[in-house]
């Protein structure tokens, strides 16, 4: 479901000033600070007892189901909400994605 609009939406931020720096800081680190690993992020969410939903595109070719399974092993309190979509379920199946998110939020009074 990749079209011109999606390509523009993804590429637009990549061409802005300092985009590489932002990408670097959020994935690897920067200014002497390491990036935040998924393990550390999940530990922080768990320590703070933060309600967490994994709205997951089950057909994602890059972030595969095994990664979701690993996250759920690290943070079993998280809710797994599969969406029959690829890497960008919010773009590919917005109605299904939003319905699941709204149901999840409402169930937690968030």
mmCIF file of N, CA, C and O in Angstrom:
data_model
loop_
_atom_site.group_PDB
_atom_site.id
_atom_site.type_symbol
_atom_site.label_atom_id
_atom_site.label_comp_id
_atom_site.label_asym_id
_atom_site.label_seq_id
_atom_site.Cartn_x
_atom_site.Cartn_y
_atom_site.Cartn_z
ATOM 1 N N UNK A 1 0.803 -1.199 0.000
ATOM 2 C CA UNK A 1 0.000 0.000 0.000
ATOM 3 C C UNK A 1 0.849 1.267 0.000
ATOM 4 O O UNK A 1 0.468 2.277 0.561
ATOM 5 N N UNK A 2 2.020 1.188 -0.581
ATOM 6 C CA UNK A 2 2.875 2.371 -0.646
ATOM 7 C C UNK A 2 2.474 3.177 -1.863
ATOM 8 O O UNK A 2 2.453 2.678 -2.988
ATOM 9 N N UNK A 3 2.139 4.443 -1.620
ATOM 10 C CA UNK A 3 1.794 5.331 -2.715
ATOM 11 C C UNK A 3 2.614 6.609 -2.586
ATOM 12 O O UNK A 3 3.428 6.765 -1.673
ATOM 13 N N UNK A 4 2.399 7.519 -3.493
ATOM 14 C CA UNK A 4 3.161 8.780 -3.509
ATOM 15 C C UNK A 4 2.992 9.565 -2.215
ATOM 16 O O UNK A 4 3.951 10.123 -1.683
ATOM 17 N N UNK A 5 1.780 9.603 -1.668
ATOM 18 C CA UNK A 5 1.540 10.343 -0.427
ATOM 19 C C UNK A 5 2.323 9.757 0.740
ATOM 20 O O UNK A 5 2.912 10.490 1.538
ATOM 21 N N UNK A 6 2.332 8.433 0.851
ATOM 22 C CA UNK A 6 3.065 7.795 1.936
ATOM 23 C C UNK A 6 4.564 8.031 1.779
ATOM 24 O O UNK A 6 5.254 8.338 2.749
ATOM 25 N N UNK A 7 5.070 7.904 0.558
ATOM 26 C CA UNK A 7 6.494 8.137 0.315
ATOM 27 C C UNK A 7 6.870 9.567 0.688
ATOM 28 O O UNK A 7 7.894 9.803 1.341
ATOM 29 N N UNK A 8 6.048 10.531 0.334
ATOM 30 C CA UNK A 8 6.306 11.931 0.679
ATOM 31 C C UNK A 8 6.257 12.134 2.183
ATOM 32 O O UNK A 8 7.096 12.841 2.754
ATOM 33 N N UNK A 9 5.288 11.509 2.826
ATOM 34 C CA UNK A 9 5.152 11.616 4.285
ATOM 35 C C UNK A 9 6.395 11.084 4.994
ATOM 36 O O UNK A 9 6.883 11.681 5.949
ATOM 37 N N UNK A 10 6.948 9.993 4.505
ATOM 38 C CA UNK A 10 8.123 9.387 5.126
ATOM 39 C C UNK A 10 9.394 10.161 4.773
ATOM 40 O O UNK A 10 10.241 10.410 5.633
ATOM 41 N N UNK A 11 9.532 10.536 3.512
ATOM 42 C CA UNK A 11 10.756 11.203 3.075
ATOM 43 C C UNK A 11 10.844 12.659 3.522
ATOM 44 O O UNK A 11 11.945 13.159 3.735
ATOM 45 N N UNK A 12 9.721 13.319 3.683
ATOM 46 C CA UNK A 12 9.731 14.741 4.051
ATOM 47 C C UNK A 12 10.611 15.061 5.241
ATOM 48 O O UNK A 12 11.539 15.871 5.142
ATOM 49 N N UNK A 13 10.376 14.419 6.377
ATOM 50 C CA UNK A 13 11.208 14.711 7.549
ATOM 51 C C UNK A 13 12.687 14.369 7.345
ATOM 52 O O UNK A 13 13.563 14.989 7.938
ATOM 53 N N UNK A 14 12.966 13.388 6.494
ATOM 54 C CA UNK A 14 14.358 12.984 6.277
ATOM 55 C C UNK A 14 15.171 14.076 5.596
ATOM 56 O O UNK A 14 16.394 14.102 5.714
ATOM 57 N N UNK A 15 14.503 14.983 4.906
ATOM 58 C CA UNK A 15 15.208 16.046 4.190
ATOM 59 C C UNK A 15 15.258 17.345 4.978
ATOM 60 O O UNK A 15 15.791 18.331 4.487
ATOM 61 N N UNK A 16 14.743 17.372 6.178
ATOM 62 C CA UNK A 16 14.787 18.604 6.973
ATOM 63 C C UNK A 16 16.143 18.746 7.655
ATOM 64 O O UNK A 16 16.876 17.782 7.841
ATOM 65 N N UNK A 17 16.447 19.975 8.023
ATOM 66 C CA UNK A 17 17.717 20.253 8.696
ATOM 67 C C UNK A 17 17.820 19.424 9.972
ATOM 68 O O UNK A 17 16.843 19.257 10.700
ATOM 69 N N UNK A 18 18.971 18.890 10.233
ATOM 70 C CA UNK A 18 19.281 18.112 11.436
ATOM 71 C C UNK A 18 18.543 16.782 11.534
ATOM 72 O O UNK A 18 18.525 16.177 12.599
ATOM 73 N N UNK A 19 17.951 16.316 10.460
ATOM 74 C CA UNK A 19 17.208 15.054 10.548
ATOM 75 C C UNK A 19 18.124 13.890 10.897
ATOM 76 O O UNK A 19 17.742 13.008 11.664
ATOM 77 N N UNK A 20 19.335 13.897 10.361
ATOM 78 C CA UNK A 20 20.246 12.810 10.693
ATOM 79 C C UNK A 20 20.568 12.819 12.180
ATOM 80 O O UNK A 20 20.594 11.767 12.832
ATOM 81 N N UNK A 21 20.776 13.995 12.740
ATOM 82 C CA UNK A 21 21.087 14.104 14.167
ATOM 83 C C UNK A 21 19.937 13.550 15.014
ATOM 84 O O UNK A 21 20.164 12.823 15.983
ATOM 85 N N UNK A 22 18.712 13.869 14.655
ATOM 86 C CA UNK A 22 17.554 13.363 15.395
ATOM 87 C C UNK A 22 17.486 11.844 15.284
ATOM 88 O O UNK A 22 17.296 11.137 16.277
ATOM 89 N N UNK A 23 17.645 11.331 14.079
ATOM 90 C CA UNK A 23 17.626 9.885 13.877
ATOM 91 C C UNK A 23 18.721 9.219 14.707
ATOM 92 O O UNK A 23 18.488 8.230 15.393
ATOM 93 N N UNK A 24 19.926 9.788 14.651
ATOM 94 C CA UNK A 24 21.053 9.230 15.389
ATOM 95 C C UNK A 24 20.781 9.213 16.891
ATOM 96 O O UNK A 24 20.994 8.213 17.563
ATOM 97 N N UNK A 25 20.276 10.301 17.418
ATOM 98 C CA UNK A 25 20.029 10.385 18.864
ATOM 99 C C UNK A 25 18.950 9.409 19.324
ATOM 100 O O UNK A 25 19.012 8.888 20.430
ATOM 101 N N UNK A 26 17.958 9.197 18.501
ATOM 102 C CA UNK A 26 16.865 8.320 18.931
ATOM 103 C C UNK A 26 17.158 6.845 18.706
ATOM 104 O O UNK A 26 16.483 6.002 19.279
ATOM 105 N N UNK A 27 18.146 6.537 17.887
ATOM 106 C CA UNK A 27 18.429 5.131 17.636
ATOM 107 C C UNK A 27 19.753 4.659 18.219
ATOM 108 O O UNK A 27 19.849 3.543 18.708
ATOM 109 N N UNK A 28 20.761 5.496 18.163
ATOM 110 C CA UNK A 28 22.094 5.086 18.600
ATOM 111 C C UNK A 28 22.538 5.883 19.816
ATOM 112 O O UNK A 28 23.091 5.344 20.755
ATOM 113 N N UNK A 29 22.297 7.158 19.791
ATOM 114 C CA UNK A 29 22.730 8.033 20.871
ATOM 115 C C UNK A 29 23.358 9.276 20.272
ATOM 116 O O UNK A 29 23.391 9.459 19.073
ATOM 117 N N UNK A 30 23.823 10.117 21.117
ATOM 118 C CA UNK A 30 24.451 11.338 20.642
ATOM 119 C C UNK A 30 24.958 12.155 21.801
ATOM 120 O O UNK A 30 24.520 11.996 22.937
ATOM 121 N N UNK A 31 25.914 13.018 21.495
ATOM 122 C CA UNK A 31 26.528 13.888 22.499
ATOM 123 C C UNK A 31 26.983 13.092 23.718
ATOM 124 O O UNK A 31 26.752 13.477 24.856
ATOM 125 N N UNK A 32 27.572 11.927 23.443
ATOM 126 C CA UNK A 32 28.099 11.109 24.520
ATOM 127 C C UNK A 32 27.071 10.268 25.249
ATOM 128 O O UNK A 32 27.398 9.536 26.163
ATOM 129 N N UNK A 33 25.808 10.372 24.853
ATOM 130 C CA UNK A 33 24.754 9.608 25.513
ATOM 131 C C UNK A 33 24.336 8.445 24.615
ATOM 132 O O UNK A 33 24.101 8.639 23.431
ATOM 133 N N UNK A 34 24.231 7.260 25.178
ATOM 134 C CA UNK A 34 23.775 6.137 24.361
ATOM 135 C C UNK A 34 22.282 6.259 24.061
ATOM 136 O O UNK A 34 21.549 6.921 24.797
ATOM 137 N N UNK A 35 21.864 5.650 22.981
ATOM 138 C CA UNK A 35 20.434 5.581 22.687
ATOM 139 C C UNK A 35 19.734 4.720 23.724
ATOM 140 O O UNK A 35 20.365 4.010 24.503
ATOM 141 N N UNK A 36 18.442 4.798 23.767
ATOM 142 C CA UNK A 36 17.660 4.001 24.708
ATOM 143 C C UNK A 36 17.304 2.686 24.039
ATOM 144 O O UNK A 36 16.675 2.680 22.986
ATOM 145 N N UNK A 37 17.710 1.583 24.641
ATOM 146 C CA UNK A 37 17.387 0.289 24.071
ATOM 147 C C UNK A 37 15.928 -0.053 24.366
ATOM 148 O O UNK A 37 15.326 0.484 25.301
ATOM 149 N N UNK A 38 15.384 -0.940 23.581
ATOM 150 C CA UNK A 38 14.015 -1.395 23.825
ATOM 151 C C UNK A 38 13.923 -2.041 25.202
ATOM 152 O O UNK A 38 12.968 -1.826 25.940
ATOM 153 N N UNK A 39 14.945 -2.811 25.570
ATOM 154 C CA UNK A 39 14.944 -3.446 26.893
ATOM 155 C C UNK A 39 14.842 -2.395 27.993
ATOM 156 O O UNK A 39 14.053 -2.541 28.927
ATOM 157 N N UNK A 40 15.628 -1.338 27.889
ATOM 158 C CA UNK A 40 15.617 -0.285 28.913
ATOM 159 C C UNK A 40 14.283 0.452 28.904
ATOM 160 O O UNK A 40 13.735 0.779 29.956
ATOM 161 N N UNK A 41 13.759 0.727 27.733
ATOM 162 C CA UNK A 41 12.465 1.395 27.640
ATOM 163 C C UNK A 41 11.385 0.556 28.316
ATOM 164 O O UNK A 41 10.585 1.067 29.104
ATOM 165 N N UNK A 42 11.370 -0.737 28.045
ATOM 166 C CA UNK A 42 10.368 -1.612 28.654
ATOM 167 C C UNK A 42 10.553 -1.701 30.169
ATOM 168 O O UNK A 42 9.573 -1.738 30.911
ATOM 169 N N UNK A 43 11.796 -1.712 30.632
ATOM 170 C CA UNK A 43 12.043 -1.700 32.081
ATOM 171 C C UNK A 43 11.480 -0.436 32.717
ATOM 172 O O UNK A 43 10.863 -0.486 33.784
ATOM 173 N N UNK A 44 11.676 0.700 32.058
ATOM 174 C CA UNK A 44 11.166 1.971 32.568
ATOM 175 C C UNK A 44 9.640 1.961 32.611
ATOM 176 O O UNK A 44 9.032 2.379 33.604
ATOM 177 N N UNK A 45 9.015 1.476 31.551
ATOM 178 C CA UNK A 45 7.550 1.405 31.526
ATOM 179 C C UNK A 45 7.041 0.499 32.640
ATOM 180 O O UNK A 45 6.061 0.815 33.318
ATOM 181 N N UNK A 46 7.719 -0.621 32.837
ATOM 182 C CA UNK A 46 7.312 -1.570 33.867
ATOM 183 C C UNK A 46 7.519 -0.970 35.260
ATOM 184 O O UNK A 46 6.638 -1.066 36.116
ATOM 185 N N UNK A 47 8.672 -0.338 35.483
ATOM 186 C CA UNK A 47 8.949 0.286 36.783
ATOM 187 C C UNK A 47 7.899 1.338 37.130
ATOM 188 O O UNK A 47 7.514 1.489 38.286
ATOM 189 N N UNK A 48 7.442 2.054 36.131
ATOM 190 C CA UNK A 48 6.448 3.113 36.345
ATOM 191 C C UNK A 48 5.021 2.607 36.227
ATOM 192 O O UNK A 48 4.079 3.377 36.321
ATOM 193 N N UNK A 49 4.874 1.315 35.989
ATOM 194 C CA UNK A 49 3.566 0.685 35.816
ATOM 195 C C UNK A 49 2.726 1.426 34.774
ATOM 196 O O UNK A 49 1.545 1.711 34.978
ATOM 197 N N UNK A 50 3.362 1.714 33.654
ATOM 198 C CA UNK A 50 2.724 2.447 32.567
ATOM 199 C C UNK A 50 1.917 1.499 31.697
ATOM 200 O O UNK A 50 2.469 0.521 31.176
ATOM 201 N N UNK A 51 0.634 1.739 31.528
ATOM 202 C CA UNK A 51 -0.147 0.904 30.612
ATOM 203 C C UNK A 51 0.473 0.975 29.210
ATOM 204 O O UNK A 51 0.786 2.057 28.719
ATOM 205 N N UNK A 52 0.663 -0.175 28.607
ATOM 206 C CA UNK A 52 1.353 -0.227 27.325
ATOM 207 C C UNK A 52 0.619 -1.164 26.372
ATOM 208 O O UNK A 52 0.272 -2.278 26.741
ATOM 209 N N UNK A 53 0.392 -0.667 25.170
ATOM 210 C CA UNK A 53 -0.223 -1.480 24.120
ATOM 211 C C UNK A 53 0.760 -1.591 22.968
ATOM 212 O O UNK A 53 1.371 -0.602 22.563
ATOM 213 N N UNK A 54 0.923 -2.799 22.466
ATOM 214 C CA UNK A 54 1.702 -3.016 21.255
ATOM 215 C C UNK A 54 0.709 -3.187 20.108
ATOM 216 O O UNK A 54 0.178 -4.270 19.898
ATOM 217 N N UNK A 55 0.425 -2.108 19.406
ATOM 218 C CA UNK A 55 -0.414 -2.169 18.209
ATOM 219 C C UNK A 55 0.515 -2.600 17.084
ATOM 220 O O UNK A 55 1.335 -1.820 16.613
ATOM 221 N N UNK A 56 0.398 -3.842 16.681
ATOM 222 C CA UNK A 56 1.413 -4.497 15.872
ATOM 223 C C UNK A 56 0.898 -4.874 14.500
ATOM 224 O O UNK A 56 -0.105 -5.566 14.376
ATOM 225 N N UNK A 57 1.598 -4.433 13.474
ATOM 226 C CA UNK A 57 1.304 -4.885 12.114
ATOM 227 C C UNK A 57 1.845 -6.292 11.944
ATOM 228 O O UNK A 57 3.060 -6.484 11.871
ATOM 229 N N UNK A 58 0.979 -7.279 11.924
ATOM 230 C CA UNK A 58 1.423 -8.677 11.927
ATOM 231 C C UNK A 58 2.153 -9.085 10.645
ATOM 232 O O UNK A 58 2.843 -10.095 10.630
ATOM 233 N N UNK A 59 2.010 -8.301 9.596
ATOM 234 C CA UNK A 59 2.711 -8.601 8.347
ATOM 235 C C UNK A 59 3.929 -7.701 8.140
ATOM 236 O O UNK A 59 4.421 -7.574 7.016
ATOM 237 N N UNK A 60 4.406 -7.081 9.202
ATOM 238 C CA UNK A 60 5.568 -6.201 9.116
ATOM 239 C C UNK A 60 6.795 -7.021 8.704
ATOM 240 O O UNK A 60 7.169 -7.963 9.389
ATOM 241 N N UNK A 61 7.421 -6.662 7.576
ATOM 242 C CA UNK A 61 8.574 -7.442 7.126
ATOM 243 C C UNK A 61 9.858 -7.126 7.894
ATOM 244 O O UNK A 61 10.816 -7.878 7.819
ATOM 245 N N UNK A 62 9.889 -6.026 8.651
ATOM 246 C CA UNK A 62 11.113 -5.613 9.338
ATOM 247 C C UNK A 62 11.061 -5.881 10.838
ATOM 248 O O UNK A 62 12.017 -6.344 11.434
ATOM 249 N N UNK A 63 9.960 -5.547 11.459
ATOM 250 C CA UNK A 63 9.804 -5.761 12.902
ATOM 251 C C UNK A 63 8.868 -6.964 13.044
ATOM 252 O O UNK A 63 7.659 -6.816 13.166
ATOM 253 N N UNK A 64 9.449 -8.129 13.012
ATOM 254 C CA UNK A 64 8.683 -9.371 12.893
ATOM 255 C C UNK A 64 8.063 -9.794 14.231
ATOM 256 O O UNK A 64 8.403 -9.278 15.290
ATOM 257 N N UNK A 65 7.164 -10.761 14.153
ATOM 258 C CA UNK A 65 6.425 -11.256 15.316
ATOM 259 C C UNK A 65 7.347 -11.671 16.464
ATOM 260 O O UNK A 65 7.033 -11.476 17.631
ATOM 261 N N UNK A 66 8.497 -12.232 16.142
ATOM 262 C CA UNK A 66 9.436 -12.655 17.195
ATOM 263 C C UNK A 66 9.852 -11.486 18.073
ATOM 264 O O UNK A 66 10.084 -11.648 19.273
ATOM 265 N N UNK A 67 9.928 -10.286 17.499
ATOM 266 C CA UNK A 67 10.275 -9.105 18.298
ATOM 267 C C UNK A 67 9.134 -8.737 19.240
ATOM 268 O O UNK A 67 9.366 -8.341 20.386
ATOM 269 N N UNK A 68 7.907 -8.860 18.777
ATOM 270 C CA UNK A 68 6.757 -8.613 19.664
ATOM 271 C C UNK A 68 6.755 -9.634 20.793
ATOM 272 O O UNK A 68 6.542 -9.272 21.961
ATOM 273 N N UNK A 69 7.009 -10.875 20.453
ATOM 274 C CA UNK A 69 7.052 -11.926 21.469
ATOM 275 C C UNK A 69 8.124 -11.618 22.511
ATOM 276 O O UNK A 69 7.909 -11.802 23.712
ATOM 277 N N UNK A 70 9.268 -11.143 22.051
ATOM 278 C CA UNK A 70 10.360 -10.795 22.974
ATOM 279 C C UNK A 70 9.949 -9.631 23.880
ATOM 280 O O UNK A 70 10.198 -9.654 25.085
ATOM 281 N N UNK A 71 9.299 -8.625 23.309
ATOM 282 C CA UNK A 71 8.830 -7.495 24.120
ATOM 283 C C UNK A 71 7.832 -7.953 25.177
ATOM 284 O O UNK A 71 7.877 -7.507 26.319
ATOM 285 N N UNK A 72 6.957 -8.849 24.781
ATOM 286 C CA UNK A 72 5.955 -9.348 25.724
ATOM 287 C C UNK A 72 6.590 -10.228 26.804
ATOM 288 O O UNK A 72 6.089 -10.292 27.925
ATOM 289 N N UNK A 73 7.688 -10.875 26.478
ATOM 290 C CA UNK A 73 8.430 -11.629 27.488
ATOM 291 C C UNK A 73 9.054 -10.667 28.496
ATOM 292 O O UNK A 73 9.034 -10.908 29.701
ATOM 293 N N UNK A 74 9.603 -9.555 27.993
ATOM 294 C CA UNK A 74 10.236 -8.565 28.859
ATOM 295 C C UNK A 74 9.211 -7.763 29.656
ATOM 296 O O UNK A 74 9.492 -7.312 30.769
ATOM 297 N N UNK A 75 8.035 -7.562 29.077
ATOM 298 C CA UNK A 75 6.997 -6.753 29.728
ATOM 299 C C UNK A 75 5.648 -7.444 29.527
ATOM 300 O O UNK A 75 4.823 -7.027 28.714
ATOM 301 N N UNK A 76 5.396 -8.518 30.273
ATOM 302 C CA UNK A 76 4.171 -9.305 30.066
ATOM 303 C C UNK A 76 2.889 -8.545 30.385
ATOM 304 O O UNK A 76 1.814 -8.960 29.962
ATOM 305 N N UNK A 77 2.991 -7.435 31.097
ATOM 306 C CA UNK A 77 1.802 -6.639 31.404
ATOM 307 C C UNK A 77 1.302 -5.874 30.183
ATOM 308 O O UNK A 77 0.178 -5.363 30.178
ATOM 309 N N UNK A 78 2.137 -5.748 29.158
ATOM 310 C CA UNK A 78 1.730 -5.043 27.940
ATOM 311 C C UNK A 78 0.633 -5.831 27.230
ATOM 312 O O UNK A 78 0.556 -7.054 27.334
ATOM 313 N N UNK A 79 -0.202 -5.116 26.526
ATOM 314 C CA UNK A 79 -1.271 -5.745 25.747
ATOM 315 C C UNK A 79 -0.859 -5.810 24.279
ATOM 316 O O UNK A 79 -0.432 -4.812 23.703
ATOM 317 N N UNK A 80 -1.000 -6.975 23.701
ATOM 318 C CA UNK A 80 -0.684 -7.183 22.291
ATOM 319 C C UNK A 80 -1.948 -7.008 21.477
ATOM 320 O O UNK A 80 -2.931 -7.730 21.681
ATOM 321 N N UNK A 81 -1.942 -6.034 20.583
ATOM 322 C CA UNK A 81 -3.109 -5.738 19.747
ATOM 323 C C UNK A 81 -2.704 -5.876 18.283
ATOM 324 O O UNK A 81 -2.215 -4.935 17.665
ATOM 325 N N UNK A 82 -2.881 -7.044 17.715
ATOM 326 C CA UNK A 82 -2.457 -7.258 16.332
ATOM 327 C C UNK A 82 -3.389 -6.580 15.334
ATOM 328 O O UNK A 82 -4.603 -6.525 15.527
ATOM 329 N N UNK A 83 -2.777 -6.035 14.302
ATOM 330 C CA UNK A 83 -3.512 -5.444 13.189
ATOM 331 C C UNK A 83 -3.011 -6.145 11.935
ATOM 332 O O UNK A 83 -1.802 -6.274 11.736
ATOM 333 N N UNK A 84 -3.926 -6.615 11.107
ATOM 334 C CA UNK A 84 -3.521 -7.280 9.868
ATOM 335 C C UNK A 84 -3.066 -6.198 8.893
ATOM 336 O O UNK A 84 -3.842 -5.644 8.120
ATOM 337 N N UNK A 85 -1.778 -5.875 9.016
ATOM 338 C CA UNK A 85 -1.159 -4.813 8.222
ATOM 339 C C UNK A 85 0.344 -5.032 8.253
ATOM 340 O O UNK A 85 0.834 -5.952 8.902
ATOM 341 N N UNK A 86 1.061 -4.156 7.581
ATOM 342 C CA UNK A 86 2.509 -4.228 7.552
ATOM 343 C C UNK A 86 3.141 -3.328 8.595
ATOM 344 O O UNK A 86 2.661 -3.218 9.729
ATOM 345 N N UNK A 87 4.214 -2.630 8.205
ATOM 346 C CA UNK A 87 5.024 -1.844 9.120
ATOM 347 C C UNK A 87 4.301 -0.603 9.654
ATOM 348 O O UNK A 87 4.619 -0.133 10.745
ATOM 349 N N UNK A 88 3.361 -0.072 8.919
ATOM 350 C CA UNK A 88 2.661 1.156 9.315
ATOM 351 C C UNK A 88 1.158 0.909 9.426
ATOM 352 O O UNK A 88 0.369 1.402 8.614
ATOM 353 N N UNK A 89 0.734 0.150 10.427
ATOM 354 C CA UNK A 89 -0.694 -0.192 10.512
ATOM 355 C C UNK A 89 -1.593 1.028 10.640
ATOM 356 O O UNK A 89 -2.728 1.008 10.178
ATOM 357 N N UNK A 90 -1.081 2.103 11.232
ATOM 358 C CA UNK A 90 -1.877 3.319 11.369
ATOM 359 C C UNK A 90 -2.162 3.953 10.012
ATOM 360 O O UNK A 90 -3.178 4.629 9.853
ATOM 361 N N UNK A 91 -1.292 3.731 9.016
ATOM 362 C CA UNK A 91 -1.524 4.234 7.662
ATOM 363 C C UNK A 91 -2.283 3.236 6.812
ATOM 364 O O UNK A 91 -3.149 3.615 6.031
ATOM 365 N N UNK A 92 -1.942 1.958 6.961
ATOM 366 C CA UNK A 92 -2.521 0.929 6.106
ATOM 367 C C UNK A 92 -3.955 0.569 6.479
ATOM 368 O O UNK A 92 -4.777 0.294 5.613
ATOM 369 N N UNK A 93 -4.226 0.518 7.770
ATOM 370 C CA UNK A 93 -5.557 0.140 8.263
ATOM 371 C C UNK A 93 -5.978 1.116 9.370
ATOM 372 O O UNK A 93 -6.141 0.729 10.525
ATOM 373 N N UNK A 94 -6.144 2.400 9.043
ATOM 374 C CA UNK A 94 -6.417 3.388 10.088
ATOM 375 C C UNK A 94 -7.699 3.117 10.874
ATOM 376 O O UNK A 94 -7.734 3.347 12.088
ATOM 377 N N UNK A 95 -8.737 2.626 10.223
ATOM 378 C CA UNK A 95 -9.987 2.368 10.949
ATOM 379 C C UNK A 95 -9.798 1.269 11.986
ATOM 380 O O UNK A 95 -10.218 1.402 13.140
ATOM 381 N N UNK A 96 -9.150 0.167 11.585
ATOM 382 C CA UNK A 96 -8.910 -0.945 12.515
ATOM 383 C C UNK A 96 -7.949 -0.512 13.631
ATOM 384 O O UNK A 96 -8.169 -0.798 14.805
ATOM 385 N N UNK A 97 -6.892 0.189 13.242
ATOM 386 C CA UNK A 97 -5.909 0.662 14.213
ATOM 387 C C UNK A 97 -6.576 1.568 15.251
ATOM 388 O O UNK A 97 -6.429 1.372 16.461
ATOM 389 N N UNK A 98 -7.324 2.562 14.780
ATOM 390 C CA UNK A 98 -7.970 3.507 15.693
ATOM 391 C C UNK A 98 -9.024 2.838 16.563
ATOM 392 O O UNK A 98 -9.162 3.175 17.741
ATOM 393 N N UNK A 99 -9.766 1.907 16.005
ATOM 394 C CA UNK A 99 -10.777 1.193 16.789
ATOM 395 C C UNK A 99 -10.115 0.419 17.927
ATOM 396 O O UNK A 99 -10.578 0.466 19.080
ATOM 397 N N UNK A 100 -9.032 -0.284 17.617
ATOM 398 C CA UNK A 100 -8.334 -1.041 18.670
ATOM 399 C C UNK A 100 -7.741 -0.110 19.717
ATOM 400 O O UNK A 100 -7.829 -0.373 20.915
ATOM 401 N N UNK A 101 -7.133 0.984 19.266
ATOM 402 C CA UNK A 101 -6.546 1.937 20.207
ATOM 403 C C UNK A 101 -7.618 2.565 21.091
ATOM 404 O O UNK A 101 -7.461 2.640 22.315
ATOM 405 N N UNK A 102 -8.724 2.986 20.504
ATOM 406 C CA UNK A 102 -9.805 3.594 21.293
ATOM 407 C C UNK A 102 -10.403 2.613 22.292
ATOM 408 O O UNK A 102 -10.690 2.974 23.438
ATOM 409 N N UNK A 103 -10.596 1.366 21.879
ATOM 410 C CA UNK A 103 -11.115 0.353 22.787
ATOM 411 C C UNK A 103 -10.152 0.141 23.952
ATOM 412 O O UNK A 103 -10.566 0.073 25.115
ATOM 413 N N UNK A 104 -8.857 0.059 23.639
ATOM 414 C CA UNK A 104 -7.840 -0.148 24.656
ATOM 415 C C UNK A 104 -7.803 1.030 25.637
ATOM 416 O O UNK A 104 -7.776 0.844 26.847
ATOM 417 N N UNK A 105 -7.824 2.243 25.098
ATOM 418 C CA UNK A 105 -7.804 3.445 25.952
ATOM 419 C C UNK A 105 -9.045 3.524 26.825
ATOM 420 O O UNK A 105 -8.965 3.826 28.031
ATOM 421 N N UNK A 106 -10.204 3.250 26.242
ATOM 422 C CA UNK A 106 -11.461 3.315 26.998
ATOM 423 C C UNK A 106 -11.488 2.278 28.126
ATOM 424 O O UNK A 106 -11.962 2.563 29.233
ATOM 425 N N UNK A 107 -10.962 1.099 27.852
ATOM 426 C CA UNK A 107 -10.962 0.043 28.861
ATOM 427 C C UNK A 107 -10.104 0.426 30.075
ATOM 428 O O UNK A 107 -10.306 -0.082 31.163
ATOM 429 N N UNK A 108 -9.184 1.336 29.873
ATOM 430 C CA UNK A 108 -8.302 1.787 30.948
ATOM 431 C C UNK A 108 -8.642 3.188 31.430
ATOM 432 O O UNK A 108 -7.896 3.787 32.197
ATOM 433 N N UNK A 109 -9.734 3.717 30.938
ATOM 434 C CA UNK A 109 -10.155 5.084 31.288
ATOM 435 C C UNK A 109 -9.045 6.099 31.031
ATOM 436 O O UNK A 109 -8.809 7.011 31.823
ATOM 437 N N UNK A 110 -8.373 5.927 29.925
ATOM 438 C CA UNK A 110 -7.276 6.854 29.558
ATOM 439 C C UNK A 110 -7.740 7.841 28.513
ATOM 440 O O UNK A 110 -8.615 7.619 27.765
#
